[in-house]
Coordinates of N, CA, C and O and ligand atoms in Angstrom, one line a residue:
X1 N 114.9 -120.2 56.5 CA 115.0 -121.0 55.1 C 114.4 -122.4 55.5 O 114.8 -123.2 56.3
X2 N 113.1 -122.5 54.9 CA 112.5 -124.0 54.9 C 113.0 -124.7 53.8 O 112.6 -124.6 52.7
X3 N 113.8 -125.8 54.1 CA 114.3 -126.8 53.2 C 114.1 -128.2 53.4 O 114.2 -128.6 54.6
X4 N 113.6 -129.1 52.8 CA 113.4 -130.5 53.1 C 114.5 -131.2 52.4 O 114.9 -131.1 51.2
X5 N 115.3 -132.0 53.4 CA 116.3 -132.7 52.9 C 115.9 -133.8 51.9 O 114.8 -134.2 52.1
X6 N 116.6 -134.1 50.9 CA 116.4 -135.2 50.0 C 115.9 -136.6 50.8 O 116.8 -136.7 51.8
X7 N 115.0 -137.4 50.3 CA 114.8 -138.4 51.0 C 115.5 -139.8 50.4 O 115.3 -140.2 49.5
X8 N 116.4 -140.3 51.4 CA 117.3 -141.4 51.1 C 116.4 -142.5 50.6 O 116.8 -143.5 49.8
X9 N 115.2 -142.5 51.2 CA 114.2 -143.9 50.6 C 114.1 -143.7 49.2 O 113.5 -144.7 48.8
X10 N 114.0 -142.5 48.5 CA 113.7 -142.7 47.1 C 114.8 -142.6 46.2 O 114.9 -142.5 45.0
X11 N 116.1 -142.9 46.9 CA 117.5 -142.8 46.1 C 118.1 -144.2 46.2 O 117.9 -144.9 47.0
X12 N 118.9 -144.2 45.0 CA 119.9 -145.4 45.0 C 120.7 -145.1 46.0 O 121.3 -144.2 46.3
X13 N 120.9 -146.1 47.0 CA 121.8 -146.1 48.3 C 123.2 -145.8 47.9 O 124.1 -145.5 48.7
X14 N 123.6 -146.3 46.6 CA 125.1 -146.3 46.4 C 125.7 -144.9 45.5 O 126.8 -144.6 45.7
X15 N 124.6 -144.2 45.0 CA 125.2 -143.0 44.2 C 124.1 -141.7 44.5 O 124.3 -140.8 43.9
X16 N 122.9 -142.2 45.1 CA 122.1 -141.1 45.3 C 121.1 -140.7 44.1 O 120.5 -139.6 44.1
X17 N 121.3 -141.3 43.0 CA 120.4 -141.0 42.1 C 118.9 -141.5 42.4 O 118.8 -142.4 43.2
X18 N 117.9 -140.7 41.6 CA 116.7 -141.3 41.9 C 116.5 -142.6 41.4 O 116.9 -142.8 40.3
X19 N 115.8 -143.4 42.4 CA 115.5 -144.7 41.7 C 114.7 -145.7 42.3 O 113.7 -144.9 43.0
X20 N 114.5 -146.8 42.3 CA 113.6 -147.7 43.1 C 114.1 -147.6 44.6 O 115.2 -147.4 44.8
X21 N 113.1 -147.9 45.2 CA 113.2 -148.0 46.7 C 114.3 -148.9 47.2 O 114.2 -150.2 47.1
X22 N 115.1 -148.2 47.8 CA 116.3 -148.9 48.4 C 117.0 -149.8 47.7 O 117.4 -151.1 48.2
X23 N 117.1 -149.7 46.2 CA 117.5 -150.6 45.4 C 118.8 -150.0 44.7 O 118.6 -148.9 44.4
X24 N 119.6 -150.9 44.1 CA 120.9 -150.1 43.2 C 120.1 -149.6 41.9 O 119.2 -150.3 41.4
X25 N 120.5 -148.5 41.6 CA 120.0 -148.0 40.2 C 120.9 -148.6 39.0 O 121.6 -149.6 39.4
X26 N 120.2 -148.5 37.7 CA 120.9 -149.3 36.8 C 122.2 -149.2 36.5 O 123.1 -149.9 36.2
X27 N 122.7 -147.7 36.7 CA 124.0 -147.4 36.6 C 124.9 -148.1 37.7 O 126.0 -148.6 37.3
X28 N 124.4 -148.3 39.0 CA 125.2 -148.9 40.0 C 125.4 -150.5 39.9 O 126.3 -151.1 40.2
X29 N 124.2 -150.8 39.3 CA 124.4 -152.5 39.1 C 125.3 -152.7 38.0 O 126.1 -153.6 38.4
X30 N 125.8 -152.0 37.0 CA 126.6 -152.3 36.2 C 128.2 -151.9 36.4 O 129.0 -152.4 35.8
X31 N 128.1 -150.5 37.1 CA 129.4 -149.9 37.4 C 130.1 -150.5 38.7 O 129.4 -151.2 39.7
X32 N 131.3 -149.9 38.8 CA 132.0 -150.5 39.9 C 131.7 -149.4 41.1 O 131.7 -148.4 40.8
X33 N 131.8 -149.8 42.3 CA 131.5 -148.7 43.3 C 132.9 -148.6 44.1 O 133.4 -149.7 44.7
X34 N 133.2 -147.4 44.3 CA 134.2 -147.1 45.0 C 134.0 -146.6 46.6 O 134.9 -146.8 47.5
X35 N 132.9 -146.0 46.7 CA 132.3 -145.6 47.9 C 131.2 -146.5 48.4 O 130.6 -147.1 47.7
X36 N 131.2 -146.8 49.9 CA 130.1 -147.7 50.4 C 128.7 -147.0 50.1 O 127.9 -147.6 49.8
X37 N 129.0 -145.6 50.4 CA 127.6 -145.1 49.9 C 128.1 -143.5 49.7 O 129.0 -142.9 50.1
X38 N 127.1 -143.0 48.7 CA 127.1 -141.5 48.5 C 125.7 -140.8 48.8 O 124.8 -141.5 48.4
X39 N 125.8 -139.8 49.4 CA 124.5 -138.9 49.7 C 124.7 -137.3 49.6 O 126.0 -137.0 49.6
X40 N 123.7 -136.9 49.5 CA 123.6 -135.3 49.4 C 122.3 -134.9 50.3 O 121.3 -135.5 50.4
X41 N 122.5 -133.7 50.6 CA 121.3 -133.0 51.4 C 120.3 -132.4 50.3 O 119.0 -132.6 50.4
X42 N 120.5 -131.6 49.2 CA 119.6 -131.1 48.3 C 120.0 -131.1 46.9 O 121.4 -131.5 46.6
X43 N 119.1 -130.9 46.0 CA 119.4 -130.8 44.6 C 120.0 -129.4 44.5 O 119.7 -128.5 45.2
X44 N 120.9 -129.2 43.4 CA 121.5 -128.0 43.2 C 120.3 -127.0 42.5 O 120.4 -126.6 41.3
X45 N 119.7 -126.4 43.3 CA 118.4 -125.7 42.9 C 118.1 -124.8 44.0 O 118.3 -125.1 45.2
X46 N 117.4 -123.9 43.8 CA 116.7 -123.0 44.7 C 117.6 -122.3 45.8 O 118.8 -122.0 45.5
X47 N 117.1 -122.4 47.0 CA 117.8 -121.6 48.2 C 118.9 -122.6 48.5 O 120.0 -121.8 48.9
X48 N 119.1 -123.7 48.3 CA 120.1 -124.6 48.6 C 121.3 -124.3 47.7 O 122.7 -124.0 48.1
X49 N 121.0 -123.9 46.2 CA 122.1 -123.6 45.6 C 122.6 -122.1 45.7 O 123.8 -121.8 45.6
X50 N 121.5 -121.3 46.0 CA 122.1 -119.9 46.5 C 123.0 -119.8 47.5 O 123.8 -119.3 47.5
X51 N 122.7 -120.9 48.5 CA 123.6 -120.8 49.6 C 124.8 -121.3 49.3 O 125.8 -120.6 49.9
X52 N 125.0 -122.2 48.5 CA 126.4 -122.7 48.3 C 127.1 -121.6 47.3 O 128.4 -121.5 47.5
X53 N 126.2 -120.9 46.4 CA 127.1 -119.9 45.6 C 127.5 -118.9 46.6 O 128.7 -118.3 46.2
X54 N 126.9 -118.3 47.5 CA 127.2 -117.3 48.5 C 128.6 -117.8 49.2 O 129.5 -117.0 49.6
X55 N 128.4 -118.9 49.6 CA 129.5 -119.7 50.4 C 130.8 -119.7 49.6 O 131.9 -119.3 49.9
X56 N 130.6 -120.1 48.2 CA 131.7 -120.4 47.3 C 132.2 -119.0 46.8 O 133.4 -118.8 46.7
X57 N 131.4 -118.2 46.3 CA 131.7 -116.9 45.6 C 131.4 -115.7 46.2 O 132.0 -114.6 45.7
X58 N 130.5 -115.6 47.2 CA 130.3 -114.4 47.6 C 131.0 -114.0 49.0 O 130.6 -113.2 49.7
X59 N 132.1 -114.6 49.4 CA 132.9 -114.5 50.4 C 132.0 -114.4 51.8 O 132.1 -113.5 52.5
X60 N 131.3 -115.4 52.1 CA 130.4 -115.6 53.2 C 130.7 -117.0 54.0 O 129.9 -117.6 54.1
X61 N 131.7 -116.9 54.4 CA 132.4 -118.3 54.9 C 131.4 -118.6 56.1 O 131.4 -119.9 56.5
X62 N 130.8 -117.8 56.7 CA 129.9 -118.1 57.9 C 128.7 -118.8 57.7 O 128.3 -119.5 58.4
X63 N 128.4 -119.1 56.2 CA 127.2 -119.9 55.9 C 127.6 -121.2 56.0 O 126.7 -122.1 56.1
X64 N 128.8 -121.7 56.2 CA 129.0 -123.0 56.2 C 128.5 -123.6 57.6 O 128.3 -124.9 57.5
X65 N 128.3 -122.9 58.6 CA 127.9 -123.5 59.9 C 126.4 -124.1 59.5 O 126.1 -125.3 60.2
X66 N 125.4 -123.0 59.1 CA 124.2 -123.6 58.9 C 124.2 -124.8 57.9 O 123.4 -125.8 58.3
X67 N 124.8 -124.8 57.1 CA 124.9 -126.0 55.7 C 125.3 -127.2 56.3 O 124.8 -128.2 56.1
X68 N 126.6 -127.0 57.2 CA 127.1 -128.3 58.0 C 125.8 -128.9 58.9 O 125.8 -130.1 59.0
X69 N 125.0 -128.1 59.5 CA 124.0 -128.8 60.5 C 123.0 -129.5 59.3 O 122.4 -130.5 60.0
X70 N 122.6 -129.0 58.3 CA 122.0 -129.8 57.3 C 122.4 -131.0 57.0 O 121.9 -132.3 57.1
X71 N 123.7 -131.1 57.1 CA 124.6 -132.3 56.4 C 124.6 -133.3 57.5 O 124.6 -134.4 57.3
X72 N 124.7 -132.6 58.6 CA 124.5 -133.8 59.9 C 123.3 -134.2 60.1 O 123.2 -135.6 60.3
X73 N 122.3 -133.5 59.9 CA 121.0 -134.0 59.9 C 120.7 -135.2 58.8 O 120.2 -136.2 59.0
X74 N 121.2 -134.9 57.7 CA 121.2 -135.8 56.6 C 121.9 -137.3 56.9 O 121.6 -138.2 56.7
X75 N 123.0 -137.0 57.4 CA 123.7 -138.2 58.0 C 123.0 -139.0 58.9 O 123.2 -140.2 58.7
X76 N 122.5 -138.5 59.8 CA 121.6 -139.2 60.7 C 120.4 -139.8 59.9 O 120.3 -141.1 60.3
X77 N 119.7 -139.1 59.1 CA 118.6 -139.6 58.4 C 119.0 -140.9 57.5 O 118.5 -142.0 57.4
X78 N 120.6 -140.7 56.9 CA 120.8 -142.0 56.1 C 121.3 -143.1 57.0 O 121.4 -144.1 56.6
X79 N 121.6 -142.8 58.3 CA 121.9 -144.0 59.2 C 123.2 -144.6 58.8 O 123.3 -145.7 59.0
X80 N 124.1 -143.7 58.4 CA 125.5 -144.2 58.2 C 126.2 -144.3 59.7 O 126.0 -143.4 60.6
X81 N 127.2 -145.1 59.7 CA 128.0 -145.1 61.0 C 128.8 -143.7 61.1 O 129.1 -143.1 60.1
X82 N 128.9 -143.4 62.4 CA 129.7 -142.4 62.8 C 131.1 -142.4 62.1 O 131.7 -143.4 62.5
X83 N 131.7 -141.4 61.5 CA 132.9 -141.6 60.7 C 134.1 -141.6 61.9 O 134.0 -141.0 63.1
X84 N 135.2 -141.9 61.6 CA 136.4 -142.0 62.6 C 137.2 -140.5 62.2 O 137.9 -140.0 63.0
X85 N 137.0 -140.2 61.0 CA 137.5 -138.9 60.6 C 136.9 -138.4 59.2 O 136.3 -139.3 58.5
X86 N 136.9 -137.2 59.2 CA 136.2 -136.4 58.0 C 137.4 -135.8 57.2 O 138.3 -135.2 57.9
X87 N 137.4 -135.9 55.7 CA 138.0 -135.4 55.1 C 137.4 -134.5 54.1 O 136.5 -135.0 53.5
X88 N 138.0 -133.4 53.7 CA 137.3 -132.3 52.8 C 138.0 -132.5 51.4 O 139.4 -132.9 51.3
X89 N 137.2 -132.6 50.5 CA 137.9 -132.6 49.0 C 138.8 -131.1 49.0 O 138.2 -130.2 49.3
X90 N 140.0 -131.3 48.6 CA 140.9 -130.0 48.8 C 140.5 -129.2 47.5 O 140.1 -129.8 46.3
X91 N 140.9 -127.9 47.5 CA 140.8 -126.9 46.3 C 142.2 -126.8 45.7 O 143.1 -127.2 46.3
X92 N 142.1 -126.4 44.6 CA 143.4 -126.2 44.0 C 144.1 -125.1 44.7 O 143.5 -124.4 45.1
X93 N 145.6 -124.9 44.5 CA 146.1 -124.0 45.2 C 145.6 -122.5 44.5 O 145.3 -121.5 45.1
X94 N 145.5 -122.5 43.2 CA 144.9 -121.3 42.6 C 143.6 -120.6 43.2 O 143.5 -119.5 43.5
X95 N 142.8 -121.8 43.4 CA 141.4 -121.4 43.9 C 141.3 -120.9 45.4 O 140.8 -120.0 45.7
X96 N 142.4 -121.4 46.1 CA 142.5 -121.2 47.5 C 143.1 -119.7 47.6 O 142.4 -119.0 48.5
X97 N 144.0 -119.5 47.0 CA 144.6 -118.0 46.8 C 143.4 -117.1 46.5 O 143.3 -116.0 47.2
X98 N 142.7 -117.3 45.4 CA 141.6 -116.6 45.1 C 140.5 -116.3 45.9 O 140.0 -115.2 46.3
X99 N 140.3 -117.5 46.7 CA 139.0 -117.2 47.7 C 139.3 -117.1 49.0 O 138.6 -116.7 49.8
X100 N 140.5 -117.5 49.5 CA 140.9 -117.3 50.8 C 140.7 -118.4 51.9 O 141.2 -118.5 52.7
X101 N 139.8 -119.3 51.3 CA 139.2 -120.4 52.0 C 138.8 -121.4 51.2 O 138.4 -121.2 50.0
X102 N 138.6 -122.7 51.7 CA 137.9 -123.7 51.0 C 136.7 -124.2 51.5 O 136.8 -124.5 52.7
X103 N 135.7 -124.0 50.7 CA 134.2 -124.1 51.3 C 134.0 -125.5 51.9 O 133.3 -125.8 53.0
X104 N 134.8 -126.6 51.3 CA 134.4 -128.0 51.6 C 135.2 -128.3 53.0 O 134.6 -129.0 54.0
X105 N 136.2 -127.5 53.2 CA 136.9 -127.8 54.4 C 136.2 -127.0 55.5 O 136.1 -127.6 56.8
X106 N 135.5 -126.0 55.2 CA 134.7 -125.1 56.3 C 133.6 -126.1 56.7 O 133.3 -126.3 57.9
X107 N 133.0 -126.9 55.9 CA 131.9 -127.6 56.0 C 132.5 -128.9 56.8 O 131.7 -129.4 57.7
X108 N 133.5 -129.2 56.5 CA 134.0 -130.4 57.2 C 134.4 -130.2 58.7 O 134.0 -130.9 59.6
X109 N 135.0 -128.9 58.8 CA 135.1 -128.7 60.2 C 134.0 -128.2 61.1 O 133.8 -128.6 62.3
X110 N 132.9 -127.6 60.6 CA 131.6 -127.4 61.1 C 131.1 -128.8 61.6 O 130.6 -129.0 62.6
X111 N 131.1 -129.7 60.5 CA 130.4 -130.9 60.8 C 131.3 -131.7 61.7 O 130.6 -132.6 62.9
X112 N 132.4 -131.7 61.7 CA 133.3 -132.2 62.9 C 132.9 -131.9 64.2 O 133.0 -132.6 65.2
X113 N 132.9 -130.6 64.3 CA 132.5 -130.0 65.4 C 131.2 -130.4 66.2 O 131.2 -130.8 67.2
X114 N 130.3 -130.7 65.3 CA 128.9 -131.1 65.7 C 129.1 -132.7 66.0 O 128.4 -133.1 67.1
X115 N 130.0 -133.5 65.2 CA 129.9 -134.8 65.5 C 131.1 -135.1 66.4 O 131.1 -136.3 66.8
X116 N 131.9 -134.3 66.8 CA 133.0 -134.6 67.8 C 133.8 -135.6 67.1 O 134.2 -136.4 67.9
X117 N 134.1 -135.2 66.0 CA 135.3 -136.2 65.3 C 136.3 -135.4 64.7 O 136.2 -134.3 64.3
X118 N 137.5 -135.9 64.3 CA 138.7 -135.1 63.9 C 138.4 -135.0 62.1 O 137.8 -135.7 61.7
X119 N 138.9 -133.7 61.8 CA 139.4 -133.4 60.3 C 140.7 -133.9 60.0 O 141.6 -133.6 60.9
X120 N 140.7 -134.6 59.0 CA 142.1 -135.0 58.7 C 142.5 -134.2 57.4 O 141.7 -134.4 56.2
X121 N 143.4 -133.5 57.4 CA 143.9 -132.6 56.2 C 144.7 -133.4 55.3 O 146.0 -133.4 55.1
X122 N 144.3 -134.6 54.9 CA 145.0 -135.8 54.4 C 145.1 -135.8 52.9 O 146.0 -136.4 52.3
X123 N 144.3 -134.9 52.2 CA 144.4 -135.0 50.8 C 145.0 -133.5 50.0 O 144.8 -132.7 50.7
X124 N 145.5 -133.7 49.1 CA 146.4 -132.6 48.6 C 146.1 -132.7 47.1 O 146.1 -133.7 46.5
X125 N 145.7 -131.4 46.3 CA 145.6 -131.6 44.9 C 146.8 -131.3 44.2 O 147.8 -130.4 44.6
X126 N 147.2 -132.0 43.1 CA 148.5 -131.6 42.3 C 148.1 -130.3 41.8 O 147.0 -130.1 41.4
X127 N 149.2 -129.5 41.9 CA 149.0 -128.2 41.0 C 148.8 -128.5 39.5 O 149.0 -129.6 39.1
X128 N 148.3 -127.3 38.8 CA 148.1 -127.4 37.3 C 146.6 -127.8 37.1 O 146.3 -128.4 36.2
X129 N 145.7 -127.9 38.3 CA 144.5 -128.2 38.1 C 143.7 -126.6 37.7 O 143.1 -126.1 38.4
X130 N 143.6 -126.5 36.4 CA 143.0 -125.2 36.1 C 141.5 -125.2 36.1 O 140.8 -126.3 36.2
X131 N 140.7 -124.0 36.1 CA 139.5 -124.1 36.3 C 138.5 -124.7 35.2 O 138.9 -124.8 34.0
X132 N 137.6 -125.4 35.7 CA 136.9 -126.3 34.8 C 135.8 -125.7 34.1 O 135.2 -126.3 33.2
X133 N 135.6 -124.4 34.4 CA 134.4 -123.4 33.9 C 134.6 -123.4 32.4 O 135.8 -123.4 31.8
X134 N 133.5 -123.8 31.7 CA 133.4 -123.5 30.3 C 133.9 -125.0 29.5 O 133.7 -125.0 28.3
X135 N 134.3 -125.8 30.3 CA 134.5 -127.1 29.7 C 133.3 -128.1 29.7 O 132.5 -128.0 30.4
X136 N 133.2 -128.9 28.5 CA 132.0 -129.8 28.6 C 132.3 -130.8 29.4 O 133.3 -131.1 29.9
X137 N 131.1 -131.6 29.8 CA 131.1 -132.7 30.9 C 132.0 -133.6 30.3 O 132.8 -134.1 31.3
X138 N 132.1 -134.1 29.0 CA 133.1 -135.1 28.7 C 134.4 -134.6 28.7 O 135.3 -135.4 29.3
X139 N 134.9 -133.5 28.6 CA 136.1 -132.9 28.8 C 136.5 -133.1 30.3 O 137.6 -133.6 30.5
X140 N 135.6 -132.4 31.2 CA 135.7 -132.5 32.5 C 136.1 -133.9 32.8 O 137.0 -134.2 33.7
X141 N 135.4 -135.1 32.5 CA 135.6 -136.5 32.8 C 137.0 -136.9 32.5 O 137.5 -137.8 33.1
X142 N 137.5 -136.5 31.4 CA 138.7 -136.8 30.8 C 139.8 -136.0 31.2 O 141.0 -136.2 30.8
X143 N 139.6 -135.1 32.1 CA 140.6 -134.0 32.6 C 141.6 -135.1 33.6 O 141.3 -135.1 34.7
X144 N 142.9 -135.3 33.2 CA 143.7 -136.0 33.9 C 144.4 -135.1 34.7 O 144.9 -135.7 35.8
X145 N 144.2 -133.9 34.6 CA 145.0 -133.1 35.7 C 144.4 -133.1 37.1 O 145.0 -132.7 38.1
X146 N 143.1 -133.5 37.1 CA 142.6 -133.5 38.4 C 143.0 -134.7 39.3 O 142.3 -135.8 39.3
X147 N 144.1 -134.5 40.0 CA 144.7 -135.8 40.5 C 145.0 -135.2 42.3 O 145.1 -134.2 42.3
X148 N 144.8 -136.4 43.0 CA 145.0 -136.2 44.3 C 146.2 -136.9 44.9 O 146.7 -138.0 44.2
X149 N 147.0 -136.3 45.9 CA 147.9 -137.1 46.6 C 147.5 -137.2 48.1 O 146.8 -136.3 48.6
X150 N 148.1 -138.1 48.7 CA 147.6 -138.4 50.2 C 148.8 -138.2 51.0 O 149.9 -138.5 51.0
X151 N 148.6 -137.6 52.1 CA 149.4 -137.4 53.1 C 149.7 -138.6 54.0 O 148.8 -139.1 54.4
X152 N 150.9 -138.9 54.1 CA 151.2 -140.1 54.9 C 151.1 -140.2 56.3 O 151.0 -141.3 56.7
X153 N 150.9 -139.1 56.9 CA 151.1 -139.3 58.3 C 149.7 -139.8 59.0 O 149.7 -139.9 60.5
X154 N 148.6 -139.8 58.3 CA 147.4 -140.4 59.0 C 147.1 -141.8 58.9 O 147.4 -142.4 57.9
X155 N 146.7 -142.4 60.0 CA 146.5 -144.0 60.3 C 145.0 -144.4 59.6 O 144.0 -144.5 60.2
X156 N 145.1 -144.5 58.2 CA 144.0 -144.9 57.5 C 143.5 -146.4 58.0 O 142.0 -146.4 57.7
X157 N 144.2 -147.2 58.1 CA 143.8 -148.4 58.0 C 142.8 -148.9 59.0 O 142.9 -148.4 60.3
X158 N 141.8 -149.4 58.7 CA 140.7 -149.8 59.4 C 139.6 -148.8 60.0 O 138.9 -148.8 60.8
X159 N 139.9 -147.5 59.3 CA 139.2 -146.5 59.9 C 137.8 -146.0 58.9 O 137.9 -146.4 57.7
X160 N 136.8 -145.6 59.4 CA 135.8 -145.3 58.6 C 135.8 -143.7 58.3 O 135.9 -142.9 59.2
X161 N 135.9 -143.6 56.9 CA 136.4 -142.2 56.4 C 135.1 -141.7 55.8 O 134.4 -142.3 54.8
X162 N 134.7 -140.2 56.1 CA 133.8 -139.6 55.5 C 134.3 -138.4 54.7 O 135.1 -137.5 55.1
X163 N 134.2 -138.6 53.4 CA 134.7 -137.5 52.5 C 133.6 -136.5 52.2 O 132.4 -136.7 51.9
X164 N 133.8 -135.2 52.5 CA 132.9 -134.1 52.1 C 133.3 -133.0 50.8 O 134.4 -132.6 50.8
X165 N 132.2 -132.7 50.2 CA 132.3 -131.9 49.3 C 131.0 -131.0 49.3 O 130.0 -131.3 49.8
X166 N 131.0 -129.8 48.7 CA 130.0 -128.9 48.5 C 129.1 -129.5 47.4 O 127.8 -129.5 47.9
X167 N 129.4 -129.7 46.2 CA 128.6 -130.1 45.2 C 129.1 -131.2 44.6 O 130.2 -131.3 44.0
X168 N 128.1 -132.2 44.3 CA 128.5 -133.4 43.4 C 128.1 -133.0 42.0 O 126.8 -132.7 41.8
X169 N 129.0 -133.0 41.0 CA 128.6 -132.8 39.7 C 128.9 -134.1 38.8 O 127.7 -134.7 39.0
X170 N 129.7 -134.4 38.4 CA 130.0 -135.5 37.7 C 130.2 -136.8 38.5 O 130.1 -138.0 38.1
X171 N 130.8 -136.6 39.6 CA 131.2 -137.5 40.5 C 132.7 -138.0 40.3 O 133.5 -138.6 41.1
X172 N 133.4 -137.3 39.4 CA 134.7 -137.6 38.9 C 135.8 -137.2 40.1 O 136.6 -137.8 40.6
X173 N 135.4 -136.1 40.8 CA 136.2 -135.5 41.8 C 136.2 -136.6 42.8 O 137.4 -136.9 43.5
X174 N 135.1 -136.9 43.3 CA 135.0 -137.7 44.5 C 135.8 -139.1 44.0 O 136.3 -139.8 44.9
X175 N 135.6 -139.6 43.0 CA 136.1 -140.8 42.5 C 137.5 -140.9 42.7 O 138.2 -141.6 43.0
X176 N 138.3 -139.7 42.1 CA 139.6 -139.5 42.2 C 140.0 -139.5 43.7 O 141.2 -140.1 44.1
X177 N 139.4 -138.8 44.5 CA 139.6 -138.9 45.9 C 139.6 -140.3 46.5 O 140.6 -140.8 47.1
X178 N 138.6 -141.0 46.2 CA 138.3 -142.5 46.6 C 139.4 -143.3 46.2 O 140.0 -144.2 46.9
X179 N 140.1 -143.1 44.9 CA 141.0 -143.9 44.5 C 142.3 -143.9 45.1 O 142.8 -144.9 45.6
X180 N 142.6 -142.4 45.6 CA 143.9 -142.6 46.2 C 143.5 -143.0 47.8 O 144.5 -143.6 48.4
X181 N 142.3 -142.7 48.5 CA 142.2 -142.9 49.8 C 142.1 -144.6 50.0 O 142.7 -145.1 50.8
X182 N 141.6 -145.3 49.0 CA 141.4 -146.6 49.2 C 142.9 -147.4 49.0 O 142.8 -148.4 49.4
X183 N 143.8 -146.8 48.7 CA 145.1 -147.2 48.8 C 145.8 -147.5 50.0 O 146.7 -148.2 50.5
X184 N 145.0 -146.8 51.0 CA 145.6 -147.0 52.4 C 144.8 -147.6 53.1 O 144.7 -147.7 54.4
X185 N 143.9 -148.4 52.6 CA 143.1 -149.6 53.2 C 142.3 -149.1 54.5 O 142.1 -149.5 55.4
X186 N 141.3 -147.9 54.3 CA 140.3 -147.8 55.4 C 139.3 -149.0 55.4 O 139.2 -149.7 54.4
X187 N 138.6 -148.8 56.5 CA 137.5 -149.9 56.7 C 136.4 -149.4 55.8 O 135.7 -150.4 55.0
X188 N 136.0 -148.1 55.4 CA 135.1 -147.7 54.6 C 135.2 -146.4 54.3 O 135.8 -145.7 54.8
X189 N 134.6 -146.2 53.1 CA 134.5 -144.8 52.4 C 133.2 -144.2 52.2 O 132.4 -145.0 51.4
X190 N 132.8 -143.3 52.8 CA 131.5 -142.7 52.7 C 131.8 -141.4 52.1 O 132.7 -140.7 52.2
X191 N 130.7 -140.7 51.2 CA 130.9 -139.4 50.4 C 129.5 -138.6 51.0 O 128.4 -139.1 50.5
X192 N 129.6 -137.5 51.4 CA 128.5 -136.6 51.6 C 128.6 -135.3 50.8 O 129.6 -134.5 51.3
X193 N 127.6 -134.8 50.0 CA 128.0 -133.3 49.5 C 126.5 -132.6 50.0 O 125.4 -133.1 50.3
X194 N 126.7 -131.4 50.1 CA 125.6 -130.4 50.2 C 124.5 -130.5 49.2 O 123.4 -130.8 49.4
X195 N 125.0 -130.3 48.0 CA 124.2 -130.5 46.9 C 124.4 -131.5 45.9 O 125.7 -131.8 45.9
X196 N 123.8 -131.8 45.0 CA 124.1 -132.5 43.8 C 123.4 -131.8 42.7 O 122.2 -131.6 42.6
X197 N 124.2 -131.9 41.8 CA 123.9 -131.3 40.5 C 122.7 -131.9 39.8 O 122.7 -133.1 40.0
X198 N 121.9 -131.2 39.0 CA 120.8 -131.9 38.4 C 121.3 -132.7 37.0 O 120.3 -133.3 36.4
X199 N 122.2 -132.2 36.5 CA 122.7 -132.8 35.0 C 123.6 -134.0 35.1 O 123.8 -134.6 36.2
Ligands
ZN1 ZN1 123.2 -145.8 41.9

């Protein structure tokens, strides 16, 4: 599979939208930033999208290994600091039961293995987070059930945290994660996804 990683030089460094070279996009100039940086490997299209669909819905968890290698390569290209810990965006319990694994957690563990840093199982989704399929973007954004809680046993203070997810869609999920994580005063929060949705 021949795939070119998205070029960070063509992207807003804060949200990874296409923008002026190495400058904040219009959205980030006006909006509040909760992550130091957000990045992705690929647009959600072509072979990258099929890989994620197979990983997510095709019961092929072994694909996480190759995907994570791309994510580590993108991390190096982005020149972000090596994190002290990696945290995966958790699945709802019902999705986890359905699928038997959390694809973001697999990505996090494969990346952690390559980078030799720990994965912290520090976030938990409140139950009652029903499938978002069929909801409009506006409804998804206002979905208040998408909430996370943090497990207390991890020493967040002054640590560089990298949050991992498979696909960035509206950014609401990552934002909600960052909101609870920042309550524990990490030194920095970065977020990396394998794909970013084009809408
Ligand atoms: Zn931006």
